[in-house]
Amino acid sequence: MLLNIFNSGIFQRQFRRQLLVSLSATLITFCHGIALGWLSPMLPKLLLQESSPLPFHINVDEASWLGAVISIGGITGNFSFSYLMNRFGRKVSIYALAVPHTCIWFLFYFAESIEWLYVARVCAGLTGGGMFVVLPIFIGEIADNSIRGRLCSFFTLTMNTGILVGFIVSSHIAYHVIPCAVVGLPILYVLLATRYPEPPQQLIRWNREEDAQRSLRFYRCCDGPNVSKEEERAYQKEFDEMRVAILQQNKDSDDKGLSMGDFCNKQALKALATGLVLMVANIFTGTFAFINYMSNIFDAAQTKLDPNTNTIIIGAVQIVGTLASMYLVDRYGRKVLLIVSCFGSGIGTAAFGLYGFFVQELEADMSAYSAWLPVCLMSFIIFIANVGVISVTMVVLVEILPQRIRSVATSFCLGCLSFFAFSSVKTFPLMMVHLGLAATMWFCAAVSAICLFYVVVYVEETKGRSMYD
């Protein structure tokens, strides 16, 4: 499968710069993934006074807040970066993402109390909330329709790779070494961002048509001396269609700004409903909380393997799932992957809940299975979630929202995502303590079943859809 990915269209010459720019822009998601992965193996250490690498330790309630406050920053990041992107353009927003992320590692390094860690996690939320607004729209604008799904999947791939790295370094490297090793990456990200232009769509909105032409030529590799007549015709056709569509949108916007009517028509309401259901699926099927509390889940499941080793295995499975999504998303469409993912997540979490019921409620002897069954079940859940509800959600969100309300509606949906994430991460450890592992997993399975029904009945296929519809 990996060979097929490398032989696919994204590596053709005309798409090369789109690929390289997407990888450069998603370096910040790799960095953010490290910050996310840092928490799961570090949390058990911080909970015990004798193992804490800091001059303090935390209790379970503080641990739940440490997991949850990232979503407070996420909500702020969603709306502040949406304003920044619309007011000053995509590139300024891309540069700005590096600021709160750099602060994370300084706060981790110099932490003297739990409040320092809270602020660091809020900064992580600012970065994450901004990323989810800025990068899918940026990549969607520079990408050719035929490869947009795969390029947008790099967003998830690089974040999952970062989470795996975070799991590994947090498990095996000294606490104060990690910030020193990682803090240079956002600086490299900013330097790479200076090498590519603002998307042509934004330049047309600013009435800078010559710059927009140069930008589109850059992203379509049509700026050299050896451009064929066929490539020139394709470039000119795309630019003319883009220019007409955006100028018409600007005219409509000047004639009448956004009004409630833009959000209350049938198309917009259905798109917003679909966006919100996808946000629910992304969070409440459980995978976001699982990533934050993976080591604690394996402790509760009484697995024989070291919980941090299991966590690292799961991090690797995430990457495999994302690669599968990249291979499938532009071949079989978005809806099929969402259906398979919701169905598989429901089956997987229901089975894990059944295992937890035998272990915790019936106190059955599961020693014959504890070495392999929990990690296999969790690997299946994480893999199948990354094939669909994790990787495809942001692609569908950008494609399904009408262009006129896309920016505002995306911020609204992602604000809801951050709120859902806060609720999930804050309540998950409390649910595990008070309700047990089985009931917590069965709740996630029920959410998967509801989302599966909605996707089957109401979600439209968006493969190949124009960004100007």
Short mmCIF file of C-alpha atoms in Angstrom, two decimals:
data_model
loop_
_atom_site.label_atom_id
_atom_site.label_comp_id
_atom_site.label_asym_id
_atom_site.label_seq_id
_atom_site.Cartn_x
_atom_site.Cartn_y
_atom_site.Cartn_z
CA MET A 1 0.00 0.00 0.00
CA LEU A 2 2.82 2.40 0.89
CA LEU A 3 4.36 1.75 -2.55
CA ASN A 4 1.04 2.66 -4.18
CA ILE A 5 0.95 5.93 -2.24
CA PHE A 6 4.41 6.85 -3.51
CA ASN A 7 3.45 5.94 -7.05
CA SER A 8 0.26 8.01 -6.91
CA GLY A 9 -0.48 11.40 -8.41
CA ILE A 10 0.78 13.56 -5.55
CA PHE A 11 4.37 12.77 -6.58
CA GLN A 12 3.94 13.83 -10.20
CA ARG A 13 5.92 16.88 -11.27
CA GLN A 14 2.97 19.28 -11.48
CA PHE A 15 2.00 18.50 -7.87
CA ARG A 16 5.49 18.52 -6.38
CA ARG A 17 5.38 22.01 -4.89
CA GLN A 18 1.90 21.46 -3.49
CA LEU A 19 3.26 18.39 -1.70
CA LEU A 20 6.39 20.14 -0.40
CA VAL A 21 4.47 23.19 0.80
CA SER A 22 1.89 20.97 2.51
CA LEU A 23 4.67 19.11 4.30
CA SER A 24 6.33 22.39 5.30
CA ALA A 25 3.08 23.85 6.62
CA THR A 26 2.23 20.69 8.57
CA LEU A 27 5.57 20.68 10.39
CA ILE A 28 3.72 22.62 13.08
CA THR A 29 1.21 19.77 13.40
CA PHE A 30 4.14 17.39 13.96
CA CYS A 31 5.36 19.70 16.73
CA HIS A 32 1.84 19.90 18.17
CA GLY A 33 1.62 16.10 18.09
CA ILE A 34 4.75 15.85 20.23
CA ALA A 35 3.14 18.18 22.79
CA LEU A 36 -0.03 16.03 22.77
CA GLY A 37 1.86 12.74 23.06
CA TRP A 38 3.96 14.13 25.92
CA LEU A 39 1.02 13.97 28.34
CA SER A 40 0.03 10.29 28.34
CA PRO A 41 3.31 8.71 29.56
CA MET A 42 4.13 11.74 31.73
CA LEU A 43 0.84 11.81 33.63
CA PRO A 44 1.44 8.65 35.73
CA LYS A 45 4.86 10.04 36.71
CA LEU A 46 3.38 13.38 37.79
CA LEU A 47 0.71 11.63 39.88
CA LEU A 48 3.31 10.02 42.16
CA GLN A 49 5.53 12.11 44.42
CA GLU A 50 8.46 9.71 44.20
CA SER A 51 8.45 9.58 40.37
CA SER A 52 7.61 13.21 39.52
CA PRO A 53 10.43 14.93 37.59
CA LEU A 54 9.21 18.29 38.91
CA PRO A 55 9.34 19.78 42.45
CA PHE A 56 5.65 18.93 42.88
CA HIS A 57 3.17 16.17 42.08
CA ILE A 58 -0.53 16.31 41.13
CA ASN A 59 -3.77 14.57 42.11
CA VAL A 60 -6.45 12.98 39.90
CA ASP A 61 -8.59 16.13 39.74
CA GLU A 62 -5.58 18.24 38.69
CA ALA A 63 -4.69 15.56 36.13
CA SER A 64 -8.16 15.83 34.59
CA TRP A 65 -7.80 19.61 34.39
CA LEU A 66 -4.35 19.21 32.86
CA GLY A 67 -5.93 17.13 30.12
CA ALA A 68 -8.93 19.43 29.69
CA VAL A 69 -7.50 22.96 29.66
CA ILE A 70 -6.02 22.38 26.20
CA SER A 71 -9.58 22.71 24.88
CA ILE A 72 -10.02 26.13 26.51
CA GLY A 73 -7.03 27.30 24.48
CA GLY A 74 -8.51 25.47 21.50
CA ILE A 75 -11.73 27.49 21.53
CA THR A 76 -9.73 30.72 21.79
CA GLY A 77 -7.43 29.57 19.00
CA ASN A 78 -10.33 28.68 16.70
CA PHE A 79 -11.83 32.15 16.73
CA SER A 80 -8.68 34.26 17.09
CA PHE A 81 -6.91 32.55 14.21
CA SER A 82 -10.06 32.69 12.09
CA TYR A 83 -10.10 36.48 12.54
CA LEU A 84 -6.35 36.68 11.91
CA MET A 85 -6.64 34.57 8.75
CA ASN A 86 -9.48 36.63 7.29
CA ARG A 87 -7.98 39.97 8.28
CA PHE A 88 -4.31 39.43 7.44
CA GLY A 89 -4.24 36.33 5.23
CA ARG A 90 -3.12 32.73 5.48
CA LYS A 91 0.62 33.35 5.67
CA VAL A 92 0.47 35.66 8.71
CA SER A 93 -1.66 33.06 10.49
CA ILE A 94 0.81 30.33 9.58
CA TYR A 95 3.67 32.37 11.06
CA ALA A 96 1.62 33.13 14.18
CA LEU A 97 1.04 29.44 14.95
CA ALA A 98 4.67 29.13 15.99
CA VAL A 99 4.35 31.66 18.84
CA PRO A 100 2.12 29.79 21.33
CA HIS A 101 3.77 26.50 20.42
CA THR A 102 7.23 27.80 21.30
CA CYS A 103 5.87 29.01 24.64
CA ILE A 104 4.81 25.44 25.50
CA TRP A 105 8.34 24.14 25.79
CA PHE A 106 9.63 27.08 27.82
CA LEU A 107 6.75 26.62 30.27
CA PHE A 108 7.35 22.87 30.53
CA TYR A 109 11.05 23.42 31.15
CA PHE A 110 10.72 26.11 33.84
CA ALA A 111 7.55 24.74 35.51
CA GLU A 112 7.52 25.35 39.27
CA SER A 113 3.84 24.55 39.96
CA ILE A 114 0.82 22.97 38.30
CA GLU A 115 -0.26 26.42 37.03
CA TRP A 116 2.76 26.51 34.69
CA LEU A 117 1.61 23.23 33.13
CA TYR A 118 -1.94 24.54 32.82
CA VAL A 119 -0.72 27.59 30.90
CA ALA A 120 1.46 25.37 28.68
CA ARG A 121 -1.55 23.22 27.84
CA VAL A 122 -3.62 26.33 27.06
CA CYS A 123 -0.84 27.39 24.66
CA ALA A 124 -1.03 23.92 23.09
CA GLY A 125 -4.76 24.51 22.65
CA LEU A 126 -4.14 27.87 20.99
CA THR A 127 -1.79 26.19 18.51
CA GLY A 128 -4.14 23.26 17.90
CA GLY A 129 -7.23 25.43 17.56
CA GLY A 130 -5.45 27.70 15.09
CA MET A 131 -4.05 24.78 13.11
CA PHE A 132 -7.46 23.19 12.62
CA VAL A 133 -8.78 26.48 11.21
CA VAL A 134 -5.84 27.65 9.11
CA LEU A 135 -4.12 24.59 7.65
CA PRO A 136 -7.06 22.66 6.11
CA ILE A 137 -8.23 25.84 4.37
CA PHE A 138 -4.69 26.75 3.28
CA ILE A 139 -3.95 23.27 1.90
CA GLY A 140 -7.41 23.06 0.34
CA GLU A 141 -6.76 26.33 -1.52
CA ILE A 142 -3.33 25.42 -2.90
CA ALA A 143 -4.20 21.80 -3.77
CA ASP A 144 -5.50 20.52 -7.08
CA ASN A 145 -8.99 19.00 -6.79
CA SER A 146 -7.68 15.53 -7.72
CA ILE A 147 -5.25 15.32 -4.78
CA ARG A 148 -6.86 17.57 -2.16
CA GLY A 149 -7.97 14.67 0.03
CA ARG A 150 -4.50 13.15 0.18
CA LEU A 151 -2.72 16.44 0.82
CA CYS A 152 -5.18 17.36 3.59
CA SER A 153 -4.48 13.94 5.13
CA PHE A 154 -0.89 15.04 5.74
CA PHE A 155 -2.38 17.22 8.48
CA THR A 156 -3.40 14.09 10.41
CA LEU A 157 -0.36 12.04 9.37
CA THR A 158 2.18 14.55 10.68
CA MET A 159 0.22 15.06 13.91
CA ASN A 160 0.00 11.31 14.53
CA THR A 161 3.71 10.96 13.81
CA GLY A 162 4.35 13.71 16.33
CA ILE A 163 2.13 11.96 18.90
CA LEU A 164 4.17 8.77 18.45
CA VAL A 165 7.41 10.72 18.92
CA GLY A 166 5.86 12.37 22.00
CA PHE A 167 4.96 8.95 23.43
CA ILE A 168 8.50 7.68 22.89
CA VAL A 169 10.46 10.67 24.19
CA SER A 170 8.15 11.16 27.18
CA SER A 171 8.59 7.49 28.12
CA HIS A 172 12.36 7.22 27.68
CA ILE A 173 14.00 10.66 27.76
CA ALA A 174 14.59 12.85 30.80
CA TYR A 175 11.89 15.49 31.37
CA HIS A 176 14.07 18.59 30.94
CA VAL A 177 15.84 17.27 27.83
CA ILE A 178 12.62 17.10 25.79
CA PRO A 179 11.94 20.89 25.58
CA CYS A 180 15.57 21.56 24.62
CA ALA A 181 15.35 19.04 21.77
CA VAL A 182 11.98 20.20 20.40
CA VAL A 183 12.04 23.99 20.73
CA GLY A 184 14.05 24.45 17.51
CA LEU A 185 11.36 22.84 15.32
CA PRO A 186 8.90 25.78 15.30
CA ILE A 187 11.79 28.06 14.28
CA LEU A 188 12.53 25.76 11.32
CA TYR A 189 8.81 25.82 10.49
CA VAL A 190 8.81 29.63 10.30
CA LEU A 191 11.90 29.64 8.07
CA LEU A 192 10.27 27.16 5.68
CA ALA A 193 7.11 29.28 5.58
CA THR A 194 9.09 32.17 4.09
CA ARG A 195 9.74 30.05 0.98
CA TYR A 196 6.18 29.84 -0.39
CA PRO A 197 3.61 32.53 -1.33
CA GLU A 198 0.14 33.44 -0.14
CA PRO A 199 -2.54 31.28 -1.86
CA PRO A 200 -3.80 32.86 -5.11
CA GLN A 201 -7.40 32.98 -3.85
CA GLN A 202 -6.45 35.34 -1.02
CA LEU A 203 -4.42 37.55 -3.37
CA ILE A 204 -7.39 37.86 -5.74
CA ARG A 205 -9.57 38.91 -2.78
CA TRP A 206 -7.00 41.66 -2.12
CA ASN A 207 -7.15 42.69 -5.83
CA ARG A 208 -3.50 41.69 -6.39
CA GLU A 209 -4.06 39.76 -9.60
CA GLU A 210 -0.45 39.76 -10.84
CA ASP A 211 0.71 38.31 -7.52
CA ALA A 212 -2.15 35.82 -7.68
CA GLN A 213 -1.02 34.66 -11.13
CA ARG A 214 2.55 34.21 -9.89
CA SER A 215 1.28 32.31 -6.87
CA LEU A 216 -0.85 29.91 -8.92
CA ARG A 217 2.04 29.37 -11.36
CA PHE A 218 4.25 28.53 -8.37
CA TYR A 219 1.83 25.97 -6.94
CA ARG A 220 1.11 24.44 -10.37
CA CYS A 221 4.81 24.37 -11.40
CA CYS A 222 4.04 26.57 -14.41
CA ASP A 223 6.65 29.27 -13.77
CA GLY A 224 9.64 27.74 -15.55
CA PRO A 225 10.94 28.01 -19.11
CA ASN A 226 9.75 24.54 -20.14
CA VAL A 227 5.99 24.91 -19.65
CA SER A 228 4.06 23.07 -22.37
CA LYS A 229 1.13 24.64 -24.21
CA GLU A 230 -1.23 22.13 -22.61
CA GLU A 231 -0.03 23.07 -19.11
CA GLU A 232 -0.35 26.77 -19.96
CA ARG A 233 -3.94 26.30 -21.17
CA ALA A 234 -4.84 24.31 -18.04
CA TYR A 235 -3.27 26.99 -15.83
CA GLN A 236 -5.08 29.82 -17.64
CA LYS A 237 -8.43 28.02 -17.45
CA GLU A 238 -8.03 27.37 -13.74
CA PHE A 239 -6.99 30.96 -13.02
CA ASP A 240 -9.88 32.43 -15.02
CA GLU A 241 -12.43 30.19 -13.24
CA MET A 242 -10.91 31.05 -9.87
CA ARG A 243 -10.89 34.78 -10.62
CA VAL A 244 -14.51 34.87 -11.82
CA ALA A 245 -15.76 32.86 -8.84
CA ILE A 246 -13.91 34.92 -6.21
CA LEU A 247 -14.75 38.30 -7.77
CA GLN A 248 -18.41 37.30 -7.82
CA GLN A 249 -18.18 36.30 -4.17
CA ASN A 250 -16.51 39.63 -3.33
CA LYS A 251 -19.27 41.49 -5.21
CA ASP A 252 -21.98 39.59 -3.34
CA SER A 253 -20.20 40.28 -0.07
CA ASP A 254 -19.97 44.01 -0.87
CA ASP A 255 -23.60 44.14 -1.90
CA LYS A 256 -24.75 42.49 1.30
CA GLY A 257 -22.48 41.26 4.07
CA LEU A 258 -23.03 37.95 5.76
CA SER A 259 -26.52 37.73 7.20
CA MET A 260 -28.52 35.14 9.11
CA GLY A 261 -30.08 34.16 5.80
CA ASP A 262 -26.70 32.84 4.63
CA PHE A 263 -26.67 30.44 7.60
CA CYS A 264 -30.37 29.57 7.76
CA ASN A 265 -31.00 28.28 4.23
CA LYS A 266 -31.40 24.54 3.67
CA GLN A 267 -27.92 23.98 2.19
CA ALA A 268 -26.12 25.84 4.97
CA LEU A 269 -28.12 24.25 7.80
CA LYS A 270 -27.54 20.75 6.46
CA ALA A 271 -23.82 21.47 6.05
CA LEU A 272 -23.60 22.87 9.60
CA ALA A 273 -25.48 19.87 11.01
CA THR A 274 -23.13 17.52 9.18
CA GLY A 275 -20.13 19.49 10.46
CA LEU A 276 -21.35 19.24 14.06
CA VAL A 277 -22.03 15.49 13.78
CA LEU A 278 -18.52 15.01 12.38
CA MET A 279 -17.12 16.99 15.34
CA VAL A 280 -19.06 14.73 17.74
CA ALA A 281 -17.74 11.64 15.93
CA ASN A 282 -14.19 12.98 16.02
CA ILE A 283 -14.26 13.43 19.81
CA PHE A 284 -16.92 11.29 21.48
CA THR A 285 -16.09 8.05 19.69
CA GLY A 286 -13.32 8.25 22.26
CA THR A 287 -10.05 8.45 20.38
CA PHE A 288 -9.05 11.95 21.58
CA ALA A 289 -9.48 10.97 25.23
CA PHE A 290 -7.81 7.61 24.55
CA ILE A 291 -4.68 9.36 23.26
CA ASN A 292 -4.50 11.61 26.35
CA TYR A 293 -5.08 8.80 28.86
CA MET A 294 -3.75 5.76 26.99
CA SER A 295 -1.38 4.61 29.76
CA ASN A 296 -4.16 4.95 32.37
CA ILE A 297 -6.55 2.90 30.19
CA PHE A 298 -4.04 0.06 29.93
CA ASP A 299 -3.49 0.23 33.69
CA ALA A 300 -7.25 -0.16 34.21
CA ALA A 301 -7.33 -3.06 31.70
CA GLN A 302 -4.64 -4.83 33.79
CA THR A 303 -2.51 -5.62 30.78
CA LYS A 304 0.70 -7.55 31.36
CA LEU A 305 2.70 -5.37 28.98
CA ASP A 306 4.15 -2.10 30.24
CA PRO A 307 1.43 0.56 29.70
CA ASN A 308 3.90 2.96 28.06
CA THR A 309 5.00 0.21 25.63
CA ASN A 310 1.36 -0.33 24.69
CA THR A 311 0.97 3.43 24.23
CA ILE A 312 3.90 3.54 21.79
CA ILE A 313 2.43 0.62 19.83
CA ILE A 314 -0.86 2.53 19.54
CA GLY A 315 1.04 5.60 18.31
CA ALA A 316 2.53 3.54 15.49
CA VAL A 317 -0.91 2.12 14.62
CA GLN A 318 -2.24 5.68 14.24
CA ILE A 319 0.29 6.35 11.51
CA VAL A 320 -0.64 3.15 9.65
CA GLY A 321 -4.31 4.14 9.82
CA THR A 322 -3.56 7.59 8.43
CA LEU A 323 -1.52 6.11 5.56
CA ALA A 324 -4.46 3.83 4.76
CA SER A 325 -6.74 6.88 4.72
CA MET A 326 -4.37 8.72 2.35
CA TYR A 327 -4.41 5.76 -0.01
CA LEU A 328 -8.21 5.35 0.06
CA VAL A 329 -9.67 8.86 0.42
CA ASP A 330 -9.35 10.00 -3.22
CA ARG A 331 -10.04 6.52 -4.60
CA TYR A 332 -13.18 5.43 -2.77
CA GLY A 333 -14.44 8.76 -1.48
CA ARG A 334 -15.05 10.29 1.93
CA LYS A 335 -18.43 8.78 2.82
CA VAL A 336 -17.34 5.15 2.53
CA LEU A 337 -14.41 5.76 4.88
CA LEU A 338 -16.64 7.53 7.41
CA ILE A 339 -19.13 4.63 7.38
CA VAL A 340 -16.42 1.99 7.83
CA SER A 341 -14.75 4.06 10.53
CA CYS A 342 -17.90 4.73 12.61
CA PHE A 343 -18.95 1.07 12.35
CA GLY A 344 -15.50 -0.23 13.27
CA SER A 345 -15.08 2.23 16.16
CA GLY A 346 -18.42 1.13 17.59
CA ILE A 347 -17.54 -2.57 17.39
CA GLY A 348 -14.05 -1.99 18.82
CA THR A 349 -15.11 0.13 21.81
CA ALA A 350 -18.01 -2.23 22.59
CA ALA A 351 -15.56 -5.17 22.63
CA PHE A 352 -13.06 -3.27 24.80
CA GLY A 353 -15.90 -2.41 27.17
CA LEU A 354 -16.84 -6.10 27.38
CA TYR A 355 -13.24 -6.96 28.24
CA GLY A 356 -13.24 -4.24 30.92
CA PHE A 357 -16.54 -5.63 32.31
CA PHE A 358 -14.96 -9.06 32.78
CA VAL A 359 -11.82 -7.58 34.38
CA GLN A 360 -13.33 -4.95 36.69
CA GLU A 361 -16.93 -5.95 37.38
CA LEU A 362 -16.77 -9.77 37.32
CA GLU A 363 -13.12 -9.88 38.43
CA ALA A 364 -12.63 -12.78 36.04
CA ASP A 365 -9.19 -14.27 35.47
CA MET A 366 -8.16 -12.80 32.11
CA SER A 367 -4.44 -13.48 32.49
CA ALA A 368 -4.43 -15.67 29.39
CA TYR A 369 -5.57 -12.70 27.30
CA SER A 370 -4.19 -9.64 29.11
CA ALA A 371 -0.84 -9.70 27.32
CA TRP A 372 -2.35 -9.23 23.86
CA LEU A 373 -6.13 -8.65 23.80
CA PRO A 374 -6.27 -5.07 25.21
CA VAL A 375 -3.56 -3.77 22.90
CA CYS A 376 -5.09 -5.57 19.90
CA LEU A 377 -8.54 -4.12 20.59
CA MET A 378 -7.19 -0.62 21.14
CA SER A 379 -5.02 -0.92 18.02
CA PHE A 380 -8.10 -1.81 15.98
CA ILE A 381 -10.07 1.14 17.43
CA ILE A 382 -7.30 3.64 16.75
CA PHE A 383 -6.57 2.25 13.27
CA ILE A 384 -10.18 2.29 12.11
CA ALA A 385 -10.78 5.75 13.60
CA ASN A 386 -7.79 7.16 11.75
CA VAL A 387 -9.00 5.67 8.48
CA GLY A 388 -12.14 7.81 8.68
CA VAL A 389 -13.42 9.97 11.54
CA ILE A 390 -9.99 11.37 12.43
CA SER A 391 -8.37 11.85 9.01
CA VAL A 392 -11.37 12.55 6.80
CA THR A 393 -13.38 14.85 9.08
CA MET A 394 -11.46 18.04 8.30
CA VAL A 395 -11.42 17.29 4.57
CA VAL A 396 -15.20 16.87 4.50
CA LEU A 397 -15.76 19.93 6.69
CA VAL A 398 -13.89 22.23 4.30
CA GLU A 399 -15.56 20.69 1.23
CA ILE A 400 -19.14 20.52 2.46
CA LEU A 401 -19.54 24.09 3.76
CA PRO A 402 -20.72 26.70 1.21
CA GLN A 403 -17.85 28.98 0.22
CA ARG A 404 -19.64 32.15 1.36
CA ILE A 405 -19.84 31.00 5.00
CA ARG A 406 -16.90 28.58 5.00
CA SER A 407 -14.54 30.59 7.18
CA VAL A 408 -17.09 31.57 9.84
CA ALA A 409 -18.81 28.18 9.83
CA THR A 410 -15.48 26.34 10.06
CA SER A 411 -14.56 28.42 13.12
CA PHE A 412 -17.96 27.67 14.67
CA CYS A 413 -17.63 23.91 14.08
CA LEU A 414 -14.08 23.86 15.38
CA GLY A 415 -15.11 25.91 18.40
CA CYS A 416 -17.67 23.20 19.10
CA LEU A 417 -14.93 20.60 18.54
CA SER A 418 -12.78 22.26 21.21
CA PHE A 419 -15.75 22.39 23.61
CA PHE A 420 -16.49 18.71 22.97
CA ALA A 421 -12.80 17.90 23.49
CA PHE A 422 -12.81 19.78 26.80
CA SER A 423 -15.90 17.87 27.96
CA SER A 424 -14.43 14.55 26.87
CA VAL A 425 -10.97 14.98 28.37
CA LYS A 426 -12.29 16.48 31.62
CA THR A 427 -14.90 13.78 32.23
CA PHE A 428 -13.08 10.71 30.85
CA PRO A 429 -10.85 9.99 33.89
CA LEU A 430 -13.78 10.73 36.21
CA MET A 431 -16.01 8.34 34.25
CA MET A 432 -13.35 5.64 34.48
CA VAL A 433 -13.16 6.10 38.27
CA HIS A 434 -16.89 6.38 39.03
CA LEU A 435 -18.52 4.35 36.23
CA GLY A 436 -15.75 1.94 35.33
CA LEU A 437 -13.89 1.12 32.13
CA ALA A 438 -16.77 -0.90 30.65
CA ALA A 439 -19.46 1.81 30.91
CA THR A 440 -17.06 4.45 29.58
CA MET A 441 -16.25 2.38 26.50
CA TRP A 442 -19.90 1.48 25.89
CA PHE A 443 -20.78 5.17 25.91
CA CYS A 444 -18.24 5.69 23.10
CA ALA A 445 -19.74 2.73 21.21
CA ALA A 446 -23.24 4.27 21.48
CA VAL A 447 -21.97 7.58 20.05
CA SER A 448 -20.36 5.68 17.16
CA ALA A 449 -23.68 3.99 16.37
CA ILE A 450 -25.58 7.31 16.31
CA CYS A 451 -22.94 8.93 14.07
CA LEU A 452 -22.99 5.88 11.76
CA PHE A 453 -26.73 6.31 11.24
CA TYR A 454 -26.35 10.00 10.40
CA VAL A 455 -23.47 9.42 7.97
CA VAL A 456 -25.32 6.65 6.12
CA VAL A 457 -28.56 8.62 5.78
CA TYR A 458 -27.56 12.28 5.47
CA VAL A 459 -23.89 12.83 4.55
CA GLU A 460 -23.17 13.52 0.87
CA GLU A 461 -20.05 12.40 -0.98
CA THR A 462 -17.71 15.39 -1.49
CA LYS A 463 -14.96 13.74 -3.51
CA GLY A 464 -13.86 16.03 -6.37
CA ARG A 465 -16.14 18.89 -5.30
CA SER A 466 -14.98 22.38 -6.32
CA MET A 467 -13.86 24.70 -3.53
CA TYR A 468 -15.96 27.49 -5.08
CA ASP A 469 -19.38 25.79 -4.82
#
